[in-house]
Each structure stands twice: as structure tokens, then as C-alpha cells.
Tab-separated table of C-alpha atoms in Angstrom:
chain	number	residue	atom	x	y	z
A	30	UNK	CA	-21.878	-14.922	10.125
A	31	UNK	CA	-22.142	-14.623	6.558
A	32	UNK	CA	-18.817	-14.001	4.716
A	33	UNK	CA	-16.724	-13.783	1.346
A	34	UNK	CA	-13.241	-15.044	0.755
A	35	UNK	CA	-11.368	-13.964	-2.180
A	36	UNK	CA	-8.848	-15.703	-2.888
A	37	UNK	CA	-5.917	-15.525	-5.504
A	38	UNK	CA	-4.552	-18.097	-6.780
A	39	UNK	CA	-1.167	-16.400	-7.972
A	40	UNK	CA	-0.795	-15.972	-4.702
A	41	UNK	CA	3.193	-16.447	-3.909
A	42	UNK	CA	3.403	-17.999	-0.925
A	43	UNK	CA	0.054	-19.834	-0.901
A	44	UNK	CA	-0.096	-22.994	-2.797
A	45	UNK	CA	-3.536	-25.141	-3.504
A	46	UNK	CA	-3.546	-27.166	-1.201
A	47	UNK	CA	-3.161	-24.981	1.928
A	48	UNK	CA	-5.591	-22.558	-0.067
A	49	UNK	CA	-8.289	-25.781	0.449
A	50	UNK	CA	-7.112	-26.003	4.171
A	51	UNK	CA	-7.468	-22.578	4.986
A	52	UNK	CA	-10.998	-22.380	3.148
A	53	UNK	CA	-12.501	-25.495	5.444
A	54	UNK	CA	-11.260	-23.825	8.689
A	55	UNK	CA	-12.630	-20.864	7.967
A	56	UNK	CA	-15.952	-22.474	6.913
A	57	UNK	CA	-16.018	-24.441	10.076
A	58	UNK	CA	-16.240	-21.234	11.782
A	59	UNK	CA	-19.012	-19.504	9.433
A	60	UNK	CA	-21.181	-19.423	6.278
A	61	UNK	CA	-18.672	-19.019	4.077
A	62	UNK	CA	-18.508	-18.244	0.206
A	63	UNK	CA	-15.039	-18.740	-1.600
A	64	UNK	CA	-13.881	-17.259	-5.348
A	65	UNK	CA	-11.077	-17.496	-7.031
A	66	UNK	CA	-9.873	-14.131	-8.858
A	67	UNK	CA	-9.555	-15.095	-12.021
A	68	UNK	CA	-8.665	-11.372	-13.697
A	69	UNK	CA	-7.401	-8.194	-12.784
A	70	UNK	CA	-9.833	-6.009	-10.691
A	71	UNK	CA	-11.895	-9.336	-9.847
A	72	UNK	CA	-11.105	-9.067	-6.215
A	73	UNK	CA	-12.339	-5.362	-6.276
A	74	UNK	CA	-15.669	-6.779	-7.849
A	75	UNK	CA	-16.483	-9.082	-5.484
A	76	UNK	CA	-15.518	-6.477	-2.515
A	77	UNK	CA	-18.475	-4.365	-4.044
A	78	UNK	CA	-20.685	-7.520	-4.332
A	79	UNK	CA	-20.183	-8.358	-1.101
A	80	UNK	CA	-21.578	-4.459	0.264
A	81	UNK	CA	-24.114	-4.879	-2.150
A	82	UNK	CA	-25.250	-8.357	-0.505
A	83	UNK	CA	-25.067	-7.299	3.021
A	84	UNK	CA	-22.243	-10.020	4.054
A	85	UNK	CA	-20.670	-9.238	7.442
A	86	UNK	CA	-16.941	-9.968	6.598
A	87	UNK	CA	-14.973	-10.378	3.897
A	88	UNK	CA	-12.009	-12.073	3.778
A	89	UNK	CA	-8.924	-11.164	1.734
A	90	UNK	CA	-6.253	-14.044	1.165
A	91	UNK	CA	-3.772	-13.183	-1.077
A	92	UNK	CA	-1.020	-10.355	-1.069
A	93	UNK	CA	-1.270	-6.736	-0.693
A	94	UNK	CA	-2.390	-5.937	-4.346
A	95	UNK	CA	-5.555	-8.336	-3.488
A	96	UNK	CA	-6.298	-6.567	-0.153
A	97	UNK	CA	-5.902	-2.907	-2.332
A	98	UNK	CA	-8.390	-4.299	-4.595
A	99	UNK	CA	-10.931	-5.760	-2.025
A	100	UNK	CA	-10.871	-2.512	-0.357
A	101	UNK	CA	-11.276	-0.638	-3.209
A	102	UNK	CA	-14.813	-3.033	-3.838
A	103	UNK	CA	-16.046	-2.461	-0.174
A	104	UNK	CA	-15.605	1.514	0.097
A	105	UNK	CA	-16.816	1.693	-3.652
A	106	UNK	CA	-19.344	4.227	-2.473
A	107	UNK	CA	-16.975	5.587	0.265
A	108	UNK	CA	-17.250	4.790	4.186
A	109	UNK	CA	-20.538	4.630	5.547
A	110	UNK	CA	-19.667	6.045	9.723
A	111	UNK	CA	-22.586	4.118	10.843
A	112	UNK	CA	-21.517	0.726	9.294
A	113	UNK	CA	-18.140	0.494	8.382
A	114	UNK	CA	-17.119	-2.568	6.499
A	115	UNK	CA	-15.252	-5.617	7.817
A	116	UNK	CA	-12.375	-7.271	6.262
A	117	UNK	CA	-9.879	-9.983	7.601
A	118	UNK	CA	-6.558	-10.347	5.727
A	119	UNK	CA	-4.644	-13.884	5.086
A	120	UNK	CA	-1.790	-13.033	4.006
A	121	UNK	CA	0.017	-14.864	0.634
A	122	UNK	CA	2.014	-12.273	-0.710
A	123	UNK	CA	5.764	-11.628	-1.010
A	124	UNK	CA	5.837	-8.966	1.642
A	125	UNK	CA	2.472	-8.532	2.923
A	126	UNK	CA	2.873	-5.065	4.476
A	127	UNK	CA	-0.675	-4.341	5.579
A	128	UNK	CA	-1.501	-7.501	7.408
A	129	UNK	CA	2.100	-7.115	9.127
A	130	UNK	CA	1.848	-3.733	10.098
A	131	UNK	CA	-1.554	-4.768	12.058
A	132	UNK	CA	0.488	-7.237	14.291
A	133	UNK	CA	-1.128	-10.255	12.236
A	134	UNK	CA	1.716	-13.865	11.355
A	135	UNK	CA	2.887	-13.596	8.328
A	136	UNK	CA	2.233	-17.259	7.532
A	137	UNK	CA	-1.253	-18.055	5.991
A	138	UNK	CA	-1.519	-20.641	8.247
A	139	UNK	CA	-0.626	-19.031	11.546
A	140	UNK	CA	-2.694	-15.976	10.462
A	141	UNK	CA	-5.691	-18.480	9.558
A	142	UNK	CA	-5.390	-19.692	13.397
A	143	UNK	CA	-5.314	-16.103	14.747
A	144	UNK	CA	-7.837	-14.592	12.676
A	145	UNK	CA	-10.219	-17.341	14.076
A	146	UNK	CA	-9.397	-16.534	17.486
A	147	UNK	CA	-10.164	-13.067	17.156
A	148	UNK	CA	-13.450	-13.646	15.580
A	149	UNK	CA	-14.513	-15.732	18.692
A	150	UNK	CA	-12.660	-13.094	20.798
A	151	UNK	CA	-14.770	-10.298	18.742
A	152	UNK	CA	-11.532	-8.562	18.223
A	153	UNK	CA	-11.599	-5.557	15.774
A	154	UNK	CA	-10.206	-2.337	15.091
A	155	UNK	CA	-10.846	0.481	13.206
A	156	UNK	CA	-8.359	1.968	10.721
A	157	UNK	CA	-7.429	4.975	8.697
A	158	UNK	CA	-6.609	4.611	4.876
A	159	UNK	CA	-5.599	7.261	2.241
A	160	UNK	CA	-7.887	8.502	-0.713
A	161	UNK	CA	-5.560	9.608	-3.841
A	162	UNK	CA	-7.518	10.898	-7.141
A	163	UNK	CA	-6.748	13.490	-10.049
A	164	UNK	CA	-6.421	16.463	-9.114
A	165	UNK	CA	-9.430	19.456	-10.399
A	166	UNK	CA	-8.341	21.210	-12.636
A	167	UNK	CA	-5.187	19.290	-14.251
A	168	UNK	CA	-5.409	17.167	-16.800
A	169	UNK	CA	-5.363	14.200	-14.785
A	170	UNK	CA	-8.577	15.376	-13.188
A	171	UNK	CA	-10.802	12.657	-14.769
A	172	UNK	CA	-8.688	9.727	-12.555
A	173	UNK	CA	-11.114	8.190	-10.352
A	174	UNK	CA	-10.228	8.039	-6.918
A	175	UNK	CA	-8.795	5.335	-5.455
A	176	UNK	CA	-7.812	3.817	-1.846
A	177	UNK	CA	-4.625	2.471	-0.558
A	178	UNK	CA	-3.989	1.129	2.698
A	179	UNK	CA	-0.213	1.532	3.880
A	180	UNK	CA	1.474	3.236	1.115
A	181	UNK	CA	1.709	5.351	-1.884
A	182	UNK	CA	4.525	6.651	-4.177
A	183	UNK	CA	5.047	9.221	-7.008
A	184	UNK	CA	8.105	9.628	-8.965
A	185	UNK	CA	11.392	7.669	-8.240
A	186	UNK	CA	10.067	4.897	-5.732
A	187	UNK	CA	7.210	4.303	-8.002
A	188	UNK	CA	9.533	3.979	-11.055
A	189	UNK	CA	10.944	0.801	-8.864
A	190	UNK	CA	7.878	-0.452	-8.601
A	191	UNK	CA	6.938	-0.164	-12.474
A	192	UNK	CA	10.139	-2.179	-13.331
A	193	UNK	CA	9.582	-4.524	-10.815
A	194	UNK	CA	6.033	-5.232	-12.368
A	195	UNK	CA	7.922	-5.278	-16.003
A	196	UNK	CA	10.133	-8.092	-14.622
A	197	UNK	CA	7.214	-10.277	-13.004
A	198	UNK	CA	5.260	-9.967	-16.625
A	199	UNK	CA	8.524	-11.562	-17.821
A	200	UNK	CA	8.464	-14.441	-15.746
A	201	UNK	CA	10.760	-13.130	-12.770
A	202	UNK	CA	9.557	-14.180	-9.522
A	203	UNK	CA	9.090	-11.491	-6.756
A	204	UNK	CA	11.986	-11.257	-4.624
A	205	UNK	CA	13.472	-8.897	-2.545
A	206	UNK	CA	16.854	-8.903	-4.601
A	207	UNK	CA	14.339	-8.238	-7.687
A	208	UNK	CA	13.512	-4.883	-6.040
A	209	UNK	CA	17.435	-4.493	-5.219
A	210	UNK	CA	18.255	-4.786	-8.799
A	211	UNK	CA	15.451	-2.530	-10.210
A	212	UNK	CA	16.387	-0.081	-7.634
A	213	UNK	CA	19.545	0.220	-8.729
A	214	UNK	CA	18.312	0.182	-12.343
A	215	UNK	CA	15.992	3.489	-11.814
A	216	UNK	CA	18.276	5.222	-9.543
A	217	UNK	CA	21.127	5.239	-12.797
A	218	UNK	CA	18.404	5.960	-15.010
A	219	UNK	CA	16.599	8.409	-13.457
A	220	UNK	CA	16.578	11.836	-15.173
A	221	UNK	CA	15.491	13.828	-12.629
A	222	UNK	CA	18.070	12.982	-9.698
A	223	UNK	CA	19.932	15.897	-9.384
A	224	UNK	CA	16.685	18.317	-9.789
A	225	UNK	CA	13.400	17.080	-8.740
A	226	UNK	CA	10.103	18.214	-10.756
A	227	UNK	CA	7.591	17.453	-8.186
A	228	UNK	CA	5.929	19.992	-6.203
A	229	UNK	CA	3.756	19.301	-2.515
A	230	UNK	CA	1.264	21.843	-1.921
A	231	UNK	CA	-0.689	21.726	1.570
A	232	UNK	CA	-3.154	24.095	3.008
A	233	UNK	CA	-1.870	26.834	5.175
A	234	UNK	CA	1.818	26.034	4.053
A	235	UNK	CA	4.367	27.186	1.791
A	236	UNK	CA	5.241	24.749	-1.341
A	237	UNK	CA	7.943	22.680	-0.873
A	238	UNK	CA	9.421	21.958	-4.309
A	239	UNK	CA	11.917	20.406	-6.383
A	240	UNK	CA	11.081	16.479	-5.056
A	241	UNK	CA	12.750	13.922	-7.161
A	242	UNK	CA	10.624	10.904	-4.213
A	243	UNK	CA	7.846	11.329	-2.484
A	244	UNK	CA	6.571	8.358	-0.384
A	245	UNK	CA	2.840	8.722	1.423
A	246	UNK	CA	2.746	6.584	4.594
A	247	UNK	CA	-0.718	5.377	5.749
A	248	UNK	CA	1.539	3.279	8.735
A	249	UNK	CA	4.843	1.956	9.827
A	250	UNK	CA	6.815	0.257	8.991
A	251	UNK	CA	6.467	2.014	5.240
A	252	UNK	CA	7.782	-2.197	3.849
A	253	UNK	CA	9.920	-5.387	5.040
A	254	UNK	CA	13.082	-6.189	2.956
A	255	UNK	CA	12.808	-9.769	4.289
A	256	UNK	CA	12.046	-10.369	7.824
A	257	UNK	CA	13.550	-6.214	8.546
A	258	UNK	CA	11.391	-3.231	8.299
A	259	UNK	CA	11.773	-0.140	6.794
A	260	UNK	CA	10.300	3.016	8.578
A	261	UNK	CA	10.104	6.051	6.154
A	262	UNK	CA	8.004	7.698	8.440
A	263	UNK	CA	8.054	6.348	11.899
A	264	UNK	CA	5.373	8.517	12.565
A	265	UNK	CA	2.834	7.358	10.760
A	266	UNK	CA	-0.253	5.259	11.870
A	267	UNK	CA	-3.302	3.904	11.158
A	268	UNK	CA	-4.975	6.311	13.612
A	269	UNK	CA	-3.755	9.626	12.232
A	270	UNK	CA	-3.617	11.116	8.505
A	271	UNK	CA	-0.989	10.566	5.984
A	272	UNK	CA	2.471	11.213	6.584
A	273	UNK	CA	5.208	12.044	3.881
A	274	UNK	CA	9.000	11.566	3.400
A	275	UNK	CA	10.277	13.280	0.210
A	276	UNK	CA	13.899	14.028	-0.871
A	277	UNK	CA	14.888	16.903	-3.378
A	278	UNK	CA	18.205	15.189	-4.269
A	279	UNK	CA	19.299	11.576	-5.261
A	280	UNK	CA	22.666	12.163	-6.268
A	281	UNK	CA	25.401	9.018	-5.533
A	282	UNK	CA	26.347	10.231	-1.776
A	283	UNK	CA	22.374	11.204	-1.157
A	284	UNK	CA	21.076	7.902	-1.937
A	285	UNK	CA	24.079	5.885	-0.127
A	286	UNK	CA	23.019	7.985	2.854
A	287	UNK	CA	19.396	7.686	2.763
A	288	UNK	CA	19.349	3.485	1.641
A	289	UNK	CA	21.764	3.277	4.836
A	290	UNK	CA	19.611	5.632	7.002
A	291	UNK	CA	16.437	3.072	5.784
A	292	UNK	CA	17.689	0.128	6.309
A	293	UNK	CA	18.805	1.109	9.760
A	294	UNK	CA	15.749	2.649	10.407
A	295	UNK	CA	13.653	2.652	13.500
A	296	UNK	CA	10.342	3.112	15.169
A	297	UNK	CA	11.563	6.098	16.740
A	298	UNK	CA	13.990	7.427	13.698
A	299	UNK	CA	13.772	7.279	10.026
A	300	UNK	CA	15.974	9.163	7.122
A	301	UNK	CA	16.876	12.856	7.808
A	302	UNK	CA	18.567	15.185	6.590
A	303	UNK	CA	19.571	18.549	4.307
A	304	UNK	CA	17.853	16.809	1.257
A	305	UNK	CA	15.200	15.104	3.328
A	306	UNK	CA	11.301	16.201	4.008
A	307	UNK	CA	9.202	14.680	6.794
A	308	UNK	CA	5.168	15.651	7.100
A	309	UNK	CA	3.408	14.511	9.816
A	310	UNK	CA	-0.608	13.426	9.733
A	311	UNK	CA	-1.781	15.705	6.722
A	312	UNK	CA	-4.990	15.379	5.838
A	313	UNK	CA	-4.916	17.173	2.663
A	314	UNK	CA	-2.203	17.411	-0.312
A	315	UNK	CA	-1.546	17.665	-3.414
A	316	UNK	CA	1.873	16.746	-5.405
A	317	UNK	CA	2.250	18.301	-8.660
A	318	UNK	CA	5.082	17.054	-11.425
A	319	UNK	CA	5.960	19.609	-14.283
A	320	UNK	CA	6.699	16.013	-16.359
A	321	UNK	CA	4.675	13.090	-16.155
A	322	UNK	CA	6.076	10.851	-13.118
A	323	UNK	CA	5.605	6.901	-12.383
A	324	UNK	CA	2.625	6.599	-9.875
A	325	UNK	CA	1.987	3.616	-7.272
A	326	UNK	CA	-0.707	1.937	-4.212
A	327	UNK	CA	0.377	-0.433	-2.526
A	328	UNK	CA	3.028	-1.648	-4.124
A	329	UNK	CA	0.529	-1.562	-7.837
A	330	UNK	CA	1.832	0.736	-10.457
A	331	UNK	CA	-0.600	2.537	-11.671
A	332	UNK	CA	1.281	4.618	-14.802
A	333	UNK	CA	2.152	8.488	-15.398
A	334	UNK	CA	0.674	11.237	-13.424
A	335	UNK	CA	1.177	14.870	-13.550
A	336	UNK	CA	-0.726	15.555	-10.372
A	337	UNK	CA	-2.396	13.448	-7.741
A	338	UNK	CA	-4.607	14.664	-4.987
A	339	UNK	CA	-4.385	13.110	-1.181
A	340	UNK	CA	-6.763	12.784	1.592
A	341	UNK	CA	-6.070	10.995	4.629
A	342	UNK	CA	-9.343	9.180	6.458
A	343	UNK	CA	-8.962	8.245	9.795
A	344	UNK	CA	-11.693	6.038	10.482
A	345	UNK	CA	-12.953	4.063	6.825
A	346	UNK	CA	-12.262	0.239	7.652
A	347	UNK	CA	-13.136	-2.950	10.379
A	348	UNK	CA	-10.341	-4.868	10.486
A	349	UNK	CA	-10.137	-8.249	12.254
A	350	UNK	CA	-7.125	-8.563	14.217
């Protein structure tokens, strides 16, 4: 087997030295290439190479904004049905919600050991991801497209997400009280609280306006706030479409309720309620902001949108589990 790992080194949980222990395990197991990302987008470059090359696997070590990015290089040219590519994810983030929410350790190490038991084992499965580009028409139609892999978030949650990058670029290391604080921070700043500017528009249904948070689920849990998880849509899976939870208010009582509903959350129930919105496996969407709104994948802020255009794939990746 001929494969690729890409590897970052600002990994969080991954230091050198298990990086180098991981690498020779794997490459006692199979012809293996390892790289280093040494800039931003460098991970979705060497996905690409790797489709180019013809490599059977790639393997992703590093957290989820490294797996977004190797995806991203491997379905450059979109899914091929007859020969989907195969990726295996190490996880070496802070959170590592994709290789969690496929069952895999969330220790590079353990997941090093498992991953090479499936391989022997040939254990694989197929998964859906979510497609979000401009939207015709707007004038954020000129936005290439883009994959993500559990999540996606326009407006308030994404505005988290922005500060939370802000605060890294600082120095800050990426905690889960980090998000707590910036959470906090957006919610009291957040000018659209009360009355929500975003639109979701859907095929053979009527608009459902005034969102101040939309999440997009591509599978539960939606994120871990340590060792917990967090099911915004309980629904959602990697077999099915996307799924959405959206809220039209965030006043003071609205998000106590909601942050309490969350973090109580379940596999079989996740926030409700008056101000809540819960879509089940859509396939196509569109959410439309009369003001520019924060955008993120995958936990990767991606800047201001006015419109953003969903498709949900059900079958696009090989993933080693």
C-alpha cells in the first residue's frame, strides 16, 4: 500500500517525538511518505497531490482543521462513485470532532494502534460530507466551494469561532474555557440577538426567517466540551444529508435555556423550543443574511458572508475505521 501522511506540526496534543513514533509504525505497516505542513492550505495541497499520484490512503494526523484541508485536496475535483478516496485520521487536535464522531481513541497513540488494526482487518466505511459555496446570483457567488466534514456555522456560533482564532493568533492556547470566554464575549456583543437577519430557504418549503444561529450538522455529536458531547442535532449522521438547528432569538433567558439544553444534550434529544428550528437530512439550502455574518467549517473561520449555498453528499469519502 502506497500512502501519504500529513502531518502538522502545531499540532496540540502531538509533540515530536510521538509524531516520529507514530510515523515508524505506520511505515512498518506500508510504503509510506511523511510531510510536514509547513503553511496554511499545505495539507490541502498534498491531499490533491496525493489523487493526482494514485496513492491508496492518505493519512491525516493533526486536528480537525488539517483533516478539512486534506479533504478539501482529495475531492478537489469532487467524488469520483467508482473510486472514492481513502483517508485515515490521527487525531492531534484540541477536540478532534471528526475522528471522535467515527468511534476512533482520541489519543494519537491509541488511534495509531487501531487504525493499524483496521487496515489488516480491511475495515472501512463510507461517509457523507457537506458541500457549502456562494450562492448564484449574490455577490458572494464567486466563493469557491468548499467541503466540511461534521460541521458548519453562519452568524453567532461562527462569530465564536472568529474570536477564538483572534485569541490563538495572540498566543492563547486552545482550550475549552477559551471558547467559554469568547462565547460569552459574542453573545454581549452581538447586534443581532434580539432580531436575527438570516434567512433558510429550502426547496418545496416556506422560508424560515429571522435566524440570529444557524449550525449545519454533517454528524453527532455537533462538538465535545472536554470529554462531554454536545448534540445540536441528534439526528444527524454520516449516512444521511445535512441537518440544521437554528434559533431566531438569543436574548439572556433564550441562551441560558438553550447552553443548558446543550450541555445536557443527548443522542436521542437536543435543544427545543419556541425560538428553536430543527431540519432533518436536507440535501439542499441556502441561508441568506441581509448584513454580512461570520462564516465557519469545521471549526475554521472563514470571514463575512451574505449568502452561502449547502449540499449534503451522502456517499464522497473512505474512511478507515
Amino acid at each position: 500500500m502506497r500512502a501519504l501522511l500529513v502531518a502538522n506540526p502545531a499540532a496540540t496534543t502531538t509533540s515530536a517525538r510521538t509524531r516520529d513514533v507514530l510515523i515508524h509504525a505506520l511505515a512498518s505497516e506500508m510504503k509510506l511518505e511523511a510531510v510536514t505542513t509547513e503553511y496554511r492550505g499545505h495539507a490541502r495541497d498534498l491531499g490533491r497531490r496525493a489523487t493526482h499520484e494514485g496513492l491508496d490512503l492518505v493519512v491525516a494526523l493533526g486536528g480537525d482543521g488539517t483533516v478539512n484541508e486534506v479533504v478539501n485536496g482529495l475531492l478537489h475535483n469532487g467524488p469520483d462513485p467508482d473510486r472514492l478516496p481513502r483517508l485515515a485520521v490521527v487525531p492531534g487536535g484540541s477536540t478532534n470532532v471528526f475522528a471522535r464522531a467515527l468511534g476512533l481513541p482520541n489519543d494519537a497513540v491509541e488511534a495509531t494502534g487501531a487504525l493499524l488494526d483496521a487496515l489488516r482487518e480491511e475495515r472501512e466505511r463510507t461517509v457523507g460530507l457537506g458541500l457549502a459555496a456562494g450562492t448564484p446570483g449574490t455577490e458572494d457567488e464567486s466563493v469557491p466551494a468548499r467541503w466540511f466534514t461534521f460541521c458548519a456555522g453562519f452568524g453567532f456560533d461562527a462569530g465564536v469561532v472568529g474570536r477564538v482564532e483572534q485569541q490563538r493568533e495572540r498566543g492563547k492556547r486552545s482550550t475549552h474555557a477559551l471558547y467559554v470566554r469568547q462565547l460569552m464575549r459574542q453573545f454581549w456583543e452581538e447586534p443581532n440577538r434580539r432580531q436575527g437577519t438570516v434567512t433558510l430557504e429550502r426547496p418545496g418549503a416556506d422560508p424560515v426567517r429571522d435566524l440570529v444561529l444557524s449550525i449545519v450538522c454533517n454528524t453527532s455529536p455537533w462538538t465535545y466540551l472536554g470529554n462531554r458531547p454536545l448534540y445540536a442535532s441528534p439526528e444527524a449522521s454520516f449516512d444521511t444529508a445535512l441537518d440544521v438547528l437554528a434559533l431566531n432569538r438569543l436574548s439572556t433567558p433564550a441562551i441560558a435555556r438553550y447552553a443548558t439544553q446543550l450541555l445536557t444534550s443527548t443522542p436521542e434529544r437536543g435543544p427545543h423550543g419556541k425560538h428553536a428550528v430543527s431540519l432533518h437530512d436536507l440535501t439542499d439550502f441556502t441561508l441568506h443574511s441581509k448584513v454580512p455574518l461570520p462564516f465557519q467549517m469545521d471549526g475554521d473561520h472563514l470571514g463575512l458572508r451574505t449568502s452561502v449555498r449547502f449540499t449534503g453528499v451522502r456517499r464522497a469519502l473512505r474512511v478507515i475505521v
